[in-house]
Tab-separated table of C-alpha atoms in Angstrom:
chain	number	residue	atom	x	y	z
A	28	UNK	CA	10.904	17.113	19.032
A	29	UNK	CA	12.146	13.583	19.589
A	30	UNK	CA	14.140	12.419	22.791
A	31	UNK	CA	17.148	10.842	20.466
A	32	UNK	CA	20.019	9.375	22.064
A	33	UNK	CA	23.338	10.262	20.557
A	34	UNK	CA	25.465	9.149	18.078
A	35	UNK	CA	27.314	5.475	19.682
A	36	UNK	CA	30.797	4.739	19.265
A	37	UNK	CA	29.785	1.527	17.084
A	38	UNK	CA	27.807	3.819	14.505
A	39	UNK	CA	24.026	3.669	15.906
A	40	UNK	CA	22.467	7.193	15.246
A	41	UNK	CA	18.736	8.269	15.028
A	42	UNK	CA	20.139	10.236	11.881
A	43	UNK	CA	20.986	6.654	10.184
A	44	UNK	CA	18.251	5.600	7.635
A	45	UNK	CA	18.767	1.813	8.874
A	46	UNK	CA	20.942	1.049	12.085
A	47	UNK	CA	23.016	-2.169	12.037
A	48	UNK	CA	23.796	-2.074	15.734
A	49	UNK	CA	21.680	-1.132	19.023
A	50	UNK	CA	22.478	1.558	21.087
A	51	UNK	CA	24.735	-1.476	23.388
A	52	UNK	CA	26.240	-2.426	20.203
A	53	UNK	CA	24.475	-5.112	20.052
A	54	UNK	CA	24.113	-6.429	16.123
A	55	UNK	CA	20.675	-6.449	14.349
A	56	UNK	CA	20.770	-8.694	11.673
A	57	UNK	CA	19.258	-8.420	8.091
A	58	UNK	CA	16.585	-10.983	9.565
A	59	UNK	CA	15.749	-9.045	12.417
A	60	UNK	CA	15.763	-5.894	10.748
A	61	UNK	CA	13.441	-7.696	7.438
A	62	UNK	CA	11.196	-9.343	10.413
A	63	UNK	CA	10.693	-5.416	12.027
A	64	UNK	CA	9.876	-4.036	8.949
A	65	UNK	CA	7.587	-6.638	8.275
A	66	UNK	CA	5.890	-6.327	11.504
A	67	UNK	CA	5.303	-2.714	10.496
A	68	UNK	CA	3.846	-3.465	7.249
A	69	UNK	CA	1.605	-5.784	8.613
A	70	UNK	CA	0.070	-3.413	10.980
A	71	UNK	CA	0.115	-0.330	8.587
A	72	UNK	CA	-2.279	-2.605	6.656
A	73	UNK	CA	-4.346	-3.536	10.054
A	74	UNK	CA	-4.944	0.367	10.103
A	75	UNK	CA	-5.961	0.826	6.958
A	76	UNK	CA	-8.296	-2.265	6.737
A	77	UNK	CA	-9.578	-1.186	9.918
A	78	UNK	CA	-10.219	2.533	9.093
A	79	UNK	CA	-11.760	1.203	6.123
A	80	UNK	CA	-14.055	-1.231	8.132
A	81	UNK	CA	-14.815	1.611	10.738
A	82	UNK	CA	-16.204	4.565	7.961
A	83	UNK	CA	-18.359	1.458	6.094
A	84	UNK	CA	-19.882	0.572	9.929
A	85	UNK	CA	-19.765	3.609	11.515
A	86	UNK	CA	-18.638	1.165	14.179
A	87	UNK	CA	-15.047	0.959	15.494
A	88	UNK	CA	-14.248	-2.670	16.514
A	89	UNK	CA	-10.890	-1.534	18.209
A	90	UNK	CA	-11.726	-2.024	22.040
A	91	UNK	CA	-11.729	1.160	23.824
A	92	UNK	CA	-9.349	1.233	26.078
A	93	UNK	CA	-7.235	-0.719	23.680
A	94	UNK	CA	-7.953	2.414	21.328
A	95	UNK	CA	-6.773	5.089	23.568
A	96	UNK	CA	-3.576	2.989	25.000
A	97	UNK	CA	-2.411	2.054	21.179
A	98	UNK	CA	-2.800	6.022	20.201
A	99	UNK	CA	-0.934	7.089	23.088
A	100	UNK	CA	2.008	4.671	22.442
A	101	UNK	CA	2.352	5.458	19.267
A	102	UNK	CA	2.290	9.242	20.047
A	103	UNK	CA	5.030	8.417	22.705
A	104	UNK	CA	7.267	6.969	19.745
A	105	UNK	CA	6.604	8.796	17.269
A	106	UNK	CA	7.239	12.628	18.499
A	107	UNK	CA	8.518	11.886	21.833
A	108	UNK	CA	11.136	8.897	21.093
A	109	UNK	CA	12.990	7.489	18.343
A	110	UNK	CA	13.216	3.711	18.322
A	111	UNK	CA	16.913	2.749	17.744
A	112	UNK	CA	16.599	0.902	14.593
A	113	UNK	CA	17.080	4.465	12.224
A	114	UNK	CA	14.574	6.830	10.742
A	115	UNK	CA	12.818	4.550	8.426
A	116	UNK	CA	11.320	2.904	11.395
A	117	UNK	CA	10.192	5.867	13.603
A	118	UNK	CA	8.905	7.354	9.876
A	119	UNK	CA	6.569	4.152	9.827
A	120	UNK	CA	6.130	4.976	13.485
A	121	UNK	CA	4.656	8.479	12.859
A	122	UNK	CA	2.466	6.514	9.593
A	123	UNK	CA	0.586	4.601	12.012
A	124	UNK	CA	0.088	7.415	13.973
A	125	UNK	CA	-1.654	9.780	11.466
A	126	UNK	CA	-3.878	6.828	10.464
A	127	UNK	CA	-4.344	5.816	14.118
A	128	UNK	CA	-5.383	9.435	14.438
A	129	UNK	CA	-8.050	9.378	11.809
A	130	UNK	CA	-9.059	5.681	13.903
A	131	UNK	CA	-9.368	7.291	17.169
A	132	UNK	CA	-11.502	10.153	16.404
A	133	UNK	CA	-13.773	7.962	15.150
A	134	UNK	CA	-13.349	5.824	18.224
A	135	UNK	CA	-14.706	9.206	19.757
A	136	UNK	CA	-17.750	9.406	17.879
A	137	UNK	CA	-18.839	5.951	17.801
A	138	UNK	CA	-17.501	4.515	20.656
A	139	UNK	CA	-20.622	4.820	22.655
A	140	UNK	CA	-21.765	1.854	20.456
A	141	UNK	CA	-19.353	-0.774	22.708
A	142	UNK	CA	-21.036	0.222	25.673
A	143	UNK	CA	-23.620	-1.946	27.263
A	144	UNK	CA	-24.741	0.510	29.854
A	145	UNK	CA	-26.295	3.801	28.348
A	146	UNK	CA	-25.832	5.850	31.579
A	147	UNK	CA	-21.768	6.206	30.374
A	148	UNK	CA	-22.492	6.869	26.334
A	149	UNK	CA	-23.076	10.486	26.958
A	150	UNK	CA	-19.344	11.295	28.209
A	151	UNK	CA	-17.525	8.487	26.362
A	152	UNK	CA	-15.921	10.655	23.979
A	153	UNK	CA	-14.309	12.852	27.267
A	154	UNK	CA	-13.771	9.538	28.921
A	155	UNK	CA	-11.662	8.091	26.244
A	156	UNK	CA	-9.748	11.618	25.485
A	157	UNK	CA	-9.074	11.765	28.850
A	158	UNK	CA	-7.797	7.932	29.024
A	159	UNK	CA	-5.426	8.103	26.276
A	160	UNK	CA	-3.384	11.321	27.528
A	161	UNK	CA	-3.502	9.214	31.039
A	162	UNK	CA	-1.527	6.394	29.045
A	163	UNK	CA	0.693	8.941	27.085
A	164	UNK	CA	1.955	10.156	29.997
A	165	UNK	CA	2.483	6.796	31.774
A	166	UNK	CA	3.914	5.879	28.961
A	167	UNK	CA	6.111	8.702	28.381
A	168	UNK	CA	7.050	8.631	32.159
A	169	UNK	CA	7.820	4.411	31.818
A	170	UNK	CA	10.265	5.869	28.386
A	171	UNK	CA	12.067	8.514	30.069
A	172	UNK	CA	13.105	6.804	33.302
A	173	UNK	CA	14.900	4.064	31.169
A	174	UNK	CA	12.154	1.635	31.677
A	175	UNK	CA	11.432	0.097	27.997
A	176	UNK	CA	14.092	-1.261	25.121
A	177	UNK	CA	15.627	1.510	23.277
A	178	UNK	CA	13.375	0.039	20.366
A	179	UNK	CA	10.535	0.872	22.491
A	180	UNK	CA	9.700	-3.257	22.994
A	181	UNK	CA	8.271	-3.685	26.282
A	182	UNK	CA	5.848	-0.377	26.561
A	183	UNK	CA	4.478	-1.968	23.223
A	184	UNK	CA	4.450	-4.997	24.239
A	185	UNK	CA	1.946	-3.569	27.378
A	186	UNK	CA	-0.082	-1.773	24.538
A	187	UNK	CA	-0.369	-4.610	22.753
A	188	UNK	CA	-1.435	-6.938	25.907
A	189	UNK	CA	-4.582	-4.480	26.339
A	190	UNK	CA	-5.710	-5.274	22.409
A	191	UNK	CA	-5.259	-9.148	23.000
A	192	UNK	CA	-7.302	-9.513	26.130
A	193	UNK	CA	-10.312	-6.787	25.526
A	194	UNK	CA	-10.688	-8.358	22.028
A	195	UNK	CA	-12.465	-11.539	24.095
A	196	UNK	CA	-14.355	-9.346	26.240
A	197	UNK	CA	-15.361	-6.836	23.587
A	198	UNK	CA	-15.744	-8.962	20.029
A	199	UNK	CA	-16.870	-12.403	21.928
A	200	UNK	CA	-19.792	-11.082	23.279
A	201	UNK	CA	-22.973	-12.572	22.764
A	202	UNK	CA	-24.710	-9.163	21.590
A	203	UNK	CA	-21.868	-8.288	19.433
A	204	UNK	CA	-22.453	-9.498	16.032
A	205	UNK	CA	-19.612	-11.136	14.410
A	206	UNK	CA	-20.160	-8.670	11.223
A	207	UNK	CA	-18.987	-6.067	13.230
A	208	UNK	CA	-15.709	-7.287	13.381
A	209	UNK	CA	-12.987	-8.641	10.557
A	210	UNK	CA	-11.121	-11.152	10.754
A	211	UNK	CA	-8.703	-10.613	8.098
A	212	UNK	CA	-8.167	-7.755	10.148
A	213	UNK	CA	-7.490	-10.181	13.427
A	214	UNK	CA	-5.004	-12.321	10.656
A	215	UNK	CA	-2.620	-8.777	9.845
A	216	UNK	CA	-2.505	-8.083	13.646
A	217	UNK	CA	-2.038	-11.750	14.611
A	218	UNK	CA	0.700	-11.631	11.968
A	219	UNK	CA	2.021	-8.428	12.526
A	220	UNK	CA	2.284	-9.300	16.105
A	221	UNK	CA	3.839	-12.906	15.803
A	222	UNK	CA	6.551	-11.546	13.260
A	223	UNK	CA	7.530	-8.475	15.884
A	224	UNK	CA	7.541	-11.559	18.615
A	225	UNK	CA	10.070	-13.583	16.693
A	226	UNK	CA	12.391	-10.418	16.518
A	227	UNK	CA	12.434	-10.407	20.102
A	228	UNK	CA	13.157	-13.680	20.414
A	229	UNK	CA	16.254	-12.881	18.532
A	230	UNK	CA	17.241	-9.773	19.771
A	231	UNK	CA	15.936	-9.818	23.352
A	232	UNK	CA	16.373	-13.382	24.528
A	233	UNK	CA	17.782	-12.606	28.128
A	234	UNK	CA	14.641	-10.241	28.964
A	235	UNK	CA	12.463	-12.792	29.942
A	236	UNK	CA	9.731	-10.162	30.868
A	237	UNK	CA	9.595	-9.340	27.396
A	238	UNK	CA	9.350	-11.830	25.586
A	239	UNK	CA	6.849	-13.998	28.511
A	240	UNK	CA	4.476	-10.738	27.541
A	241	UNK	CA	5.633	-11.563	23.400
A	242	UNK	CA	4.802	-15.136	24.039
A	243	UNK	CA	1.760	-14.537	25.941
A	244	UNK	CA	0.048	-11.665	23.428
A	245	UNK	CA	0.917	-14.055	20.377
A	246	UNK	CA	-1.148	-16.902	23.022
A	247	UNK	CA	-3.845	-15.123	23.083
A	248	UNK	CA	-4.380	-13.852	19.353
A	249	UNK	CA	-4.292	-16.972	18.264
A	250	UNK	CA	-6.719	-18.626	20.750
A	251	UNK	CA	-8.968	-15.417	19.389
A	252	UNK	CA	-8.927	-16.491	16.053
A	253	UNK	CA	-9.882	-19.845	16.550
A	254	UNK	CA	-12.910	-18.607	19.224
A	255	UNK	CA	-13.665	-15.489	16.226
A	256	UNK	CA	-13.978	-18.154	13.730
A	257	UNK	CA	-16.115	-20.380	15.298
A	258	UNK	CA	-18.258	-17.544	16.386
A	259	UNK	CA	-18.124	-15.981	12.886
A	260	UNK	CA	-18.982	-19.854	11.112
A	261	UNK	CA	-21.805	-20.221	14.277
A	262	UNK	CA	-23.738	-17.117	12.884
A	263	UNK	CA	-23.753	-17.881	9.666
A	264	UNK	CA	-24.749	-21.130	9.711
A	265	UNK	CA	-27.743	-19.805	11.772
A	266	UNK	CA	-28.344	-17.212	9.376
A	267	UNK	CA	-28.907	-19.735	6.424
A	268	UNK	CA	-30.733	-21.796	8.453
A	269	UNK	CA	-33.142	-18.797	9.344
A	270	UNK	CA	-33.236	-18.091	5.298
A	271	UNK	CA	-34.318	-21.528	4.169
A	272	UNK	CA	-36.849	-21.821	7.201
A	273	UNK	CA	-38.934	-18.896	5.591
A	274	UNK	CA	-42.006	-19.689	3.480
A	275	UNK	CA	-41.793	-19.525	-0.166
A	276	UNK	CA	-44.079	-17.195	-1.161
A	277	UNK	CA	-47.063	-18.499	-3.161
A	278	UNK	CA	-47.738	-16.839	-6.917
A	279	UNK	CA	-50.721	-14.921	-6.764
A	280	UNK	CA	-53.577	-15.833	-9.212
């Protein structure tokens, strides 16, 4: 059951479909609200594309800690806490969640395929298990003690910090092959991301913690898609150059 705050005197409930005001009766406007919902969109369509990507490649480009800190937040927010801005939004919440789940147990299966060392690929799937109720619980723990937004901001924000810097350690690798990895998919999180950083621009502009780690995730995504795409643009150059270097082969007779 979800840790809902009651009912404010200015109208915010976690009963309301959409909330016009915080829980400090602080206004969301119809652009803040249209740029959250867009955020959400945005990643909902990251999942899919990526659970799409992972069953083709039986490879799941999500960086694995990345993987087990995203699943826990979202499990945090989505049966634990309600983010202030009405049902609709923890609804979309618990949407990523179910296809996050699908993600993760994959994650658990195939994730042995990220490692470089072999010596850790037989206990990766307890390893990550293990990780991600580590996280749920800090992250539940960070919730509860009045820590994060009452839209759940920073803890996300944290989350989110852990897929922007593994992405250069994990998908910029020189043994990683650049098919392994999507970059429309890096666009919809890039976007989904930047859109969700311009709302807290808006709404959170005195908590400068929050929006240095907005500002610094959106930094970083973009800096990986201009790294991505020259990788991406690198290898395929080299593969065409390694098809037109083969003989042609000679008709027999």
């Amino acid at each position: 059951m979800n840790t809902q705050l009651p009912a404010t005197s200015c109208g915010n409930s976690p009963a309301n479909f959409v909330n016009i005001v915080d829980t400090a009766c602080v206004p969301y406007s119809s652009l803040q609200i249209g740029l959250f919902a867009a955020g959400c969109v945005l990643w909902g369509l990251a999942y899919l594309l990526l659970l799409r990507n992972s069953l083709r490649n039986r490879f799941v480009e999500m960086p694995l800690v990345a993987a087990c800190s995203n699943i826990a937040w979202e499990f945090v927010w989505a049966w634990l806490f309600a983010v202030d801005l009405g049902s609709v939004f923890t609804w979309a919440i618990r949407g990523w969640f179910l296809l996050d789940l699908v993600i993760f147990a994959l994650v658990l299966r195939h994730g042995r395929k990220q490692l470089r060392d072999p010596r850790g690929r037989r206990s990766v799937a307890v390893q990550l298990a293990t990780t991600a109720v580590v996280f749920a619980v800090l992250y539940a723990t960070f919730v509860g003690q009045g820590l994060d937004t009452p839209a759940g901001a920073i803890s996300a924000y944290i989350a989110q910090l852990f897929i922007s810097v593994l992405y250069y350690t994990l998908a910029l690798r020189p043994d990683m092959p650049a098919r392994l990895f999507s970059l429309t998919f890096a666009w919809l999180r890039t976007a989904g991301s930047g859109v969700m950083t311009v709302f807290m621009l808006l709404h959170y502009p005195d908590n400068h913690f929050l929006i240095g780690m907005a500002v610094l995730s959106a930094a970083l995504d973009v800096g990986y898609l201009v790294l991505f795409t020259r990788k991406k643009n690198a290898e395929s150059r080299s593969g065409q150059l390694a098809t037109r270097a083969l003989p042609n082969p000679q008709p027999v007779g």
